[in-house]
PDB file of C-alpha atoms in Angstrom:
ATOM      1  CA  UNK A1195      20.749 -42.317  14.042  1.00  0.00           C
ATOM      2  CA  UNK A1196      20.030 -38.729  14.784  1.00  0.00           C
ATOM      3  CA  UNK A1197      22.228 -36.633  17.304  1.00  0.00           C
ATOM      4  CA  UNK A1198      20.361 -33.168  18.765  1.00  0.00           C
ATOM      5  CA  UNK A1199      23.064 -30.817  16.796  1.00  0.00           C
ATOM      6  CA  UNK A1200      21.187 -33.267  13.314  1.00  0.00           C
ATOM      7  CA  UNK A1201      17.708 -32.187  14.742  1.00  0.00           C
ATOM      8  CA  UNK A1202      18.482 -28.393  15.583  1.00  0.00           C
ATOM      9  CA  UNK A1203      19.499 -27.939  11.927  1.00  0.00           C
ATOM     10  CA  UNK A1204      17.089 -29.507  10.352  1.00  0.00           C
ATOM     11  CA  UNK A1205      14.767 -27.470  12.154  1.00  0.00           C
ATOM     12  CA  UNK A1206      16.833 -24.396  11.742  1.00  0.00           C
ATOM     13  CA  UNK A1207      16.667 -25.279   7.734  1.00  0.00           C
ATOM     14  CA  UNK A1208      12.474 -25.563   8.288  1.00  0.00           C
ATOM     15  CA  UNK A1209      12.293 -22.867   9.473  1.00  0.00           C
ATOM     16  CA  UNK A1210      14.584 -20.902   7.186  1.00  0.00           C
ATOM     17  CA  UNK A1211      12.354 -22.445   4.072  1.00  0.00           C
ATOM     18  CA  UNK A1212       9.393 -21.196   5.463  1.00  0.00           C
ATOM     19  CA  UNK A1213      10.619 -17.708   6.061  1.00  0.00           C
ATOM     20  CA  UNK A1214      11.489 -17.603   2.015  1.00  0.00           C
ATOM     21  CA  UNK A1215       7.807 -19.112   1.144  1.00  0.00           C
ATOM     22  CA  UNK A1216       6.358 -16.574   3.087  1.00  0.00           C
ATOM     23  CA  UNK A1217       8.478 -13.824   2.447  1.00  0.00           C
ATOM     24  CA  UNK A1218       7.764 -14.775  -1.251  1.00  0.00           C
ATOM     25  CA  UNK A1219       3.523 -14.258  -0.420  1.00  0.00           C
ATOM     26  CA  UNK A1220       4.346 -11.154   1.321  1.00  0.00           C
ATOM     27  CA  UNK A1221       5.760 -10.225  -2.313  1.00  0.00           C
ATOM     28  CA  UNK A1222       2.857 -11.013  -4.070  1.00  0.00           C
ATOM     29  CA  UNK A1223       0.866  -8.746  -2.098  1.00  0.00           C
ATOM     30  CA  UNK A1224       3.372  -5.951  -2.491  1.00  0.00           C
ATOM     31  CA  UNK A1225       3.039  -6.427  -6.009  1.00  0.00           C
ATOM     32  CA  UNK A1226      -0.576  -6.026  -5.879  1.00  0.00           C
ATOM     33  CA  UNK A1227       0.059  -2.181  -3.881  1.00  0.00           C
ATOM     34  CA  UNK A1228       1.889  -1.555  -7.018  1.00  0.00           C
ATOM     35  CA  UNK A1229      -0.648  -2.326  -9.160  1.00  0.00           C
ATOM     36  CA  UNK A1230      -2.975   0.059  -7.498  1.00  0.00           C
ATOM     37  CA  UNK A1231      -0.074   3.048  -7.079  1.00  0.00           C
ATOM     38  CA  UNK A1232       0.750   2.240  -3.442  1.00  0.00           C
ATOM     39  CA  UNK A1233       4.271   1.597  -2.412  1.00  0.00           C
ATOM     40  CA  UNK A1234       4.830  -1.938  -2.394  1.00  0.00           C
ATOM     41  CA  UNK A1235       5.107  -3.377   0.794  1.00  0.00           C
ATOM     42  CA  UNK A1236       3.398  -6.464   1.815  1.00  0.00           C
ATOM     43  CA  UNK A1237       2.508  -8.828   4.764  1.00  0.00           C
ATOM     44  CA  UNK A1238       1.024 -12.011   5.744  1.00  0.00           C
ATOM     45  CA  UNK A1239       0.262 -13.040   9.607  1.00  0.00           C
ATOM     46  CA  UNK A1240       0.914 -16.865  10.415  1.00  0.00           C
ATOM     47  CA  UNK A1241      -0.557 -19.017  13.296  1.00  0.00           C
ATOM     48  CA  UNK A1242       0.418 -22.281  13.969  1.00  0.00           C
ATOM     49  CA  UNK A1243       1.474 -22.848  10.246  1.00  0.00           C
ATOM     50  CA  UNK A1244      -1.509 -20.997   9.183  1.00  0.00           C
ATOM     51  CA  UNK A1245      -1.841 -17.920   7.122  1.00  0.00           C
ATOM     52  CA  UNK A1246      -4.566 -16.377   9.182  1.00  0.00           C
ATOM     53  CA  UNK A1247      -4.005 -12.365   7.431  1.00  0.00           C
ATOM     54  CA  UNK A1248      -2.389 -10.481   4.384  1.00  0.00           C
ATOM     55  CA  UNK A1249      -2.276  -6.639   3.743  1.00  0.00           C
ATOM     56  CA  UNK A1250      -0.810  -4.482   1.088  1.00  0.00           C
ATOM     57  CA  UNK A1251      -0.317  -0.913   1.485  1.00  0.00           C
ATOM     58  CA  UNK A1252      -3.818   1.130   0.898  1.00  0.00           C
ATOM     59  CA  UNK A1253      -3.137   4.548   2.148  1.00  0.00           C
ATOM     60  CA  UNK A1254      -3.806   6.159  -1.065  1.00  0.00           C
ATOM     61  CA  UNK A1255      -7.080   3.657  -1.983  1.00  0.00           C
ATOM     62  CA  UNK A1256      -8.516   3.940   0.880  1.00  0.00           C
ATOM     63  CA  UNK A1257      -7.657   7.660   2.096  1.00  0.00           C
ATOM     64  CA  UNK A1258      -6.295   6.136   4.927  1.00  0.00           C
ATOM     65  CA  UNK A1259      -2.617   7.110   6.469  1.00  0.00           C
ATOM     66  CA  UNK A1260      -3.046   3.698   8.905  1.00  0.00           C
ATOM     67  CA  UNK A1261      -3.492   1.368   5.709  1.00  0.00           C
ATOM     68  CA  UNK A1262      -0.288   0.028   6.026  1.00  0.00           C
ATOM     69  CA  UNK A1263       0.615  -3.722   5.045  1.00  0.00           C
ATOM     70  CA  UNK A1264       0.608  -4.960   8.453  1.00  0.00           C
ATOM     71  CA  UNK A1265      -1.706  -2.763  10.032  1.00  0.00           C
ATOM     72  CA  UNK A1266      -4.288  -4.584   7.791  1.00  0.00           C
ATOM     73  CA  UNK A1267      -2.573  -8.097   8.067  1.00  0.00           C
ATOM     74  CA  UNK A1268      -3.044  -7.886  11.703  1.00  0.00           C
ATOM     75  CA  UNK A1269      -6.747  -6.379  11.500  1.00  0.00           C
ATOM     76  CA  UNK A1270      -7.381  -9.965   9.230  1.00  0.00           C
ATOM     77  CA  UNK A1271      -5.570 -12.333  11.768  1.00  0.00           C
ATOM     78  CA  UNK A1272      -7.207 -10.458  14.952  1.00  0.00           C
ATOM     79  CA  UNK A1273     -10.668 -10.927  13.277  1.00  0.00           C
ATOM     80  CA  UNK A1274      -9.941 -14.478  12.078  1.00  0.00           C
ATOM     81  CA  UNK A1275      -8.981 -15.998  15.496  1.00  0.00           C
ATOM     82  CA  UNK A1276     -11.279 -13.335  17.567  1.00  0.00           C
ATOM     83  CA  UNK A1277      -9.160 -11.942  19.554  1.00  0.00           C
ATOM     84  CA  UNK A1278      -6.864  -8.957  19.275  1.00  0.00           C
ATOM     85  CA  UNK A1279      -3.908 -11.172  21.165  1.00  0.00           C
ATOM     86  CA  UNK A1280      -1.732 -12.541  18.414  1.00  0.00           C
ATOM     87  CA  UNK A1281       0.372 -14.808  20.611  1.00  0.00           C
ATOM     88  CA  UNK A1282       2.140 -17.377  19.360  1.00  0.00           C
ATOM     89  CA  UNK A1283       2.378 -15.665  15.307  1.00  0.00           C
ATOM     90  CA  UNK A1284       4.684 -14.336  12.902  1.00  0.00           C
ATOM     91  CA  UNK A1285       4.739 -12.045  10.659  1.00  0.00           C
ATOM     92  CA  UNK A1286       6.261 -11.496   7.448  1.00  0.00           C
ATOM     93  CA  UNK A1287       6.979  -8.432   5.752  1.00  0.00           C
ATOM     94  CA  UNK A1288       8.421  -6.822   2.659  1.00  0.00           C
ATOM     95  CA  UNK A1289       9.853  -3.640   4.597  1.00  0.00           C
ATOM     96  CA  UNK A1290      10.963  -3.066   8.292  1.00  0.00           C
ATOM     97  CA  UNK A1291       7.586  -1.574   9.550  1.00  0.00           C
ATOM     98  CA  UNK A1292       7.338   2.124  10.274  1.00  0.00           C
ATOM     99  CA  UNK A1293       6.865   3.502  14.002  1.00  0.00           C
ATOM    100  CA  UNK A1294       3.280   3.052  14.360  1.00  0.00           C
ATOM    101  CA  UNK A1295       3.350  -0.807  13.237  1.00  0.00           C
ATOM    102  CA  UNK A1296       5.945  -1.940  15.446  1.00  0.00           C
ATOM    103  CA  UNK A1297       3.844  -0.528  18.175  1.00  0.00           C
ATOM    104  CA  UNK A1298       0.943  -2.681  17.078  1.00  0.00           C
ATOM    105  CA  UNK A1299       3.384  -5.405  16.804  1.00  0.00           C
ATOM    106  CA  UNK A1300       4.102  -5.113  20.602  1.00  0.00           C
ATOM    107  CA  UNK A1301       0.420  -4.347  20.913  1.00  0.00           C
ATOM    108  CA  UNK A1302      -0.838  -7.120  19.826  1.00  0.00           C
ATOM    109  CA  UNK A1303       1.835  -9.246  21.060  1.00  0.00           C
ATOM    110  CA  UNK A1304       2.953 -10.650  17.573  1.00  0.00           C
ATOM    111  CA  UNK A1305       6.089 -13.477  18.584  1.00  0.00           C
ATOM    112  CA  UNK A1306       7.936 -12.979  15.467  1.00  0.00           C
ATOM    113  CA  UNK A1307       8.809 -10.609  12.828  1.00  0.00           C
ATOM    114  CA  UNK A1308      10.335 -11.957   9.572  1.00  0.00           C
ATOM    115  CA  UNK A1309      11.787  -8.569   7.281  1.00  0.00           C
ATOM    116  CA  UNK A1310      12.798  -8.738   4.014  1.00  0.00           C
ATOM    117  CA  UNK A1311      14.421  -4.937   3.823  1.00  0.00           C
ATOM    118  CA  UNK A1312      15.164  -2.506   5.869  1.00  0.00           C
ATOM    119  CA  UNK A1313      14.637   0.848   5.974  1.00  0.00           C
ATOM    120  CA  UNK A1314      16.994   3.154   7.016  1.00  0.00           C
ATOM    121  CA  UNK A1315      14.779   6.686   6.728  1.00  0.00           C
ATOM    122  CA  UNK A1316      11.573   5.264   9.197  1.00  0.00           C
ATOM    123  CA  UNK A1317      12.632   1.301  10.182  1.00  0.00           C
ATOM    124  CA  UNK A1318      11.544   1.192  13.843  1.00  0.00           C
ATOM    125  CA  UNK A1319      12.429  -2.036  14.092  1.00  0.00           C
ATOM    126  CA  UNK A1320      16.228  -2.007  14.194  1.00  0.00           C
ATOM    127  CA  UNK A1321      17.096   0.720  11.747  1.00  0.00           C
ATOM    128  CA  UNK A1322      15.808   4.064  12.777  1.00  0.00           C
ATOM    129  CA  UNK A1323      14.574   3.163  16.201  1.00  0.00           C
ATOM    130  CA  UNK A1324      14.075  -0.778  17.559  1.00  0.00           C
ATOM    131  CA  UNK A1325      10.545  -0.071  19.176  1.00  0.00           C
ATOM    132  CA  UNK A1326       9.839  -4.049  18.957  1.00  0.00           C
ATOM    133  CA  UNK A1327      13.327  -5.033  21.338  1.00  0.00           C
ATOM    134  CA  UNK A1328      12.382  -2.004  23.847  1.00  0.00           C
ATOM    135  CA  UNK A1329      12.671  -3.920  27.173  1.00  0.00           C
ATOM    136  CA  UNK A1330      11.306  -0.816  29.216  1.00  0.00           C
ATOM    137  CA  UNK A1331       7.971  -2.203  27.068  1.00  0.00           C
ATOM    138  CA  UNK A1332       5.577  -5.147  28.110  1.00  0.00           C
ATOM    139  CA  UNK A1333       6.331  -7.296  25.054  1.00  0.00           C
ATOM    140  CA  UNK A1334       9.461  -7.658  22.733  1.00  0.00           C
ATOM    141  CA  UNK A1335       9.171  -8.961  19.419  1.00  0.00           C
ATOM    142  CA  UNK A1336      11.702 -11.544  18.346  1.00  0.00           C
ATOM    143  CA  UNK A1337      13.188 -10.522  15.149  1.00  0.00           C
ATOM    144  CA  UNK A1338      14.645 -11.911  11.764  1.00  0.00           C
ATOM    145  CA  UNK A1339      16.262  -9.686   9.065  1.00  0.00           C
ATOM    146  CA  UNK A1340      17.103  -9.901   5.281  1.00  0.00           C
ATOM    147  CA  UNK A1341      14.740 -12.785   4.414  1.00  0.00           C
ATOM    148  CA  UNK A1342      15.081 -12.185   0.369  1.00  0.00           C
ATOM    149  CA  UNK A1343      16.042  -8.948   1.505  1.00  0.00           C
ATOM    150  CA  UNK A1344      18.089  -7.697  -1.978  1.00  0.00           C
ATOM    151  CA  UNK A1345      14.300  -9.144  -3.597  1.00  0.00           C
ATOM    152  CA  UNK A1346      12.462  -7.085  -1.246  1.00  0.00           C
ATOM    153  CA  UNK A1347      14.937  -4.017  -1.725  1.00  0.00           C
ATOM    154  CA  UNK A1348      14.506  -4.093  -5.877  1.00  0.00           C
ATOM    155  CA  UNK A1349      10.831  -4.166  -5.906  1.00  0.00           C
ATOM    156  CA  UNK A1350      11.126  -0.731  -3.523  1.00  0.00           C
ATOM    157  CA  UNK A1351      13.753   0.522  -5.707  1.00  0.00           C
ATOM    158  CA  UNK A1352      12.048  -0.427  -9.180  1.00  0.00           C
ATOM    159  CA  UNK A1353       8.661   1.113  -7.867  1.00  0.00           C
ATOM    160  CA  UNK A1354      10.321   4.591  -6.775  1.00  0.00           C
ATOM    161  CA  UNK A1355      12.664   4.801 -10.440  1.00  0.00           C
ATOM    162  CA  UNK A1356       9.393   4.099 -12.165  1.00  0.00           C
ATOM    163  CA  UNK A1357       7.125   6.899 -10.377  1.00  0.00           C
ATOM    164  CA  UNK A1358      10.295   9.495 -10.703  1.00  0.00           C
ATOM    165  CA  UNK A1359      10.390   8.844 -14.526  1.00  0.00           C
ATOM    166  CA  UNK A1360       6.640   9.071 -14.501  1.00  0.00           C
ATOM    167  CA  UNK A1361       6.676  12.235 -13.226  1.00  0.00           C
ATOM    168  CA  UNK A1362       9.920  13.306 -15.446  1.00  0.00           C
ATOM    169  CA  UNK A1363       7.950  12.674 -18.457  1.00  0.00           C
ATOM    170  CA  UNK A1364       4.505  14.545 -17.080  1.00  0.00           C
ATOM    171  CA  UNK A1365       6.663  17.500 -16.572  1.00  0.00           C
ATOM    172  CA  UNK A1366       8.448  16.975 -19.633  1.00  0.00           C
ATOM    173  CA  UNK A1367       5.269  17.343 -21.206  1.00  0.00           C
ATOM    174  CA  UNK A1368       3.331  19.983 -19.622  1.00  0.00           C
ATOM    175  CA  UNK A1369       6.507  22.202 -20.155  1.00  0.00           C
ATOM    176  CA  UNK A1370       5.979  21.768 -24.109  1.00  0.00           C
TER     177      UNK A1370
END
């Protein structure tokens, strides 16, 4: 026999699972921005248990300062389901998104936000700013933080050492 405090947990414990699974996508398309020289920050849009978008950061591919991981996520899901309303979806991503993608978040009236780090220098989602949790705005964004967060954090980290030794060793040599 099952009692409702049984039920909320076991939902809680869903739910928690399927935050790391796709927190652990959003990875894998950070780790594709790295491939291509991008900062690493990934995102995939879910409806209804449904992955309906991904994104990777393409500013620098596609000479494009709005490429972010969610802004092209949400482009995906908003073209999937035709219709620019995103109610009822989360999304997942790598970093806390930037000004300009929380207000597409409220925008386009995304439910939930799963983050795996945040970022203290241009987070607008709690960090910096909370742009998503403004109640003077027509839509808040429910929030979850530090899903794989250190994971998230050390891919960042690890991309950022690796481009300042990079350039170390260019000037290194161009000095000789």
């Amino acid at each position: 026999m099952t009692t409702l405090k049984a039920d909320i947990e076991q939902s809680q414990n869903e739910t928690h699972s399927k935050d790391i699974e796709m927190m652990r996508l959003a990875m894998e398309q950070a780790k594709l921005a790295a491939l291509d020289g991008e900062v690493p920050v990934g995102a995939v849009l879910v409806l209804d248990g449904e992955i309906i978008g991904t994104g990777y950061n393409q500013n620098i591919i596609r000479l494009d300062p709005s490429a972010h991981a969610e802004m092209l996520a949400i482009r995906a899901g908003a073209e999937k389901i035709g219709n620019y309303r995103l109610l009822n979806s989360t999304l997942y991503v790598t970093l806390e998104p930037c000004s300009m993608c929380a207000g597409l978040l409220v925008h386009s009236r995304i439910s939930r936000l799963v983050i795996g780090a945040m970022d203290q220098k241009t987070g607008a989602c709690g960090s910096l700013m909370n742009i998503i949790s403004d109640p003077r705005l027509n839509h808040q964004v429910e929030i979850q933080t530090g899903v794989l967060g250190e994971e998230c954090s050390m891919m960042l980290s690890d991309f950022f050492a690796l481009r300042r030794a990079q350039k170390k060793a260019l000037k290194a040599r161009v000095s000789d």
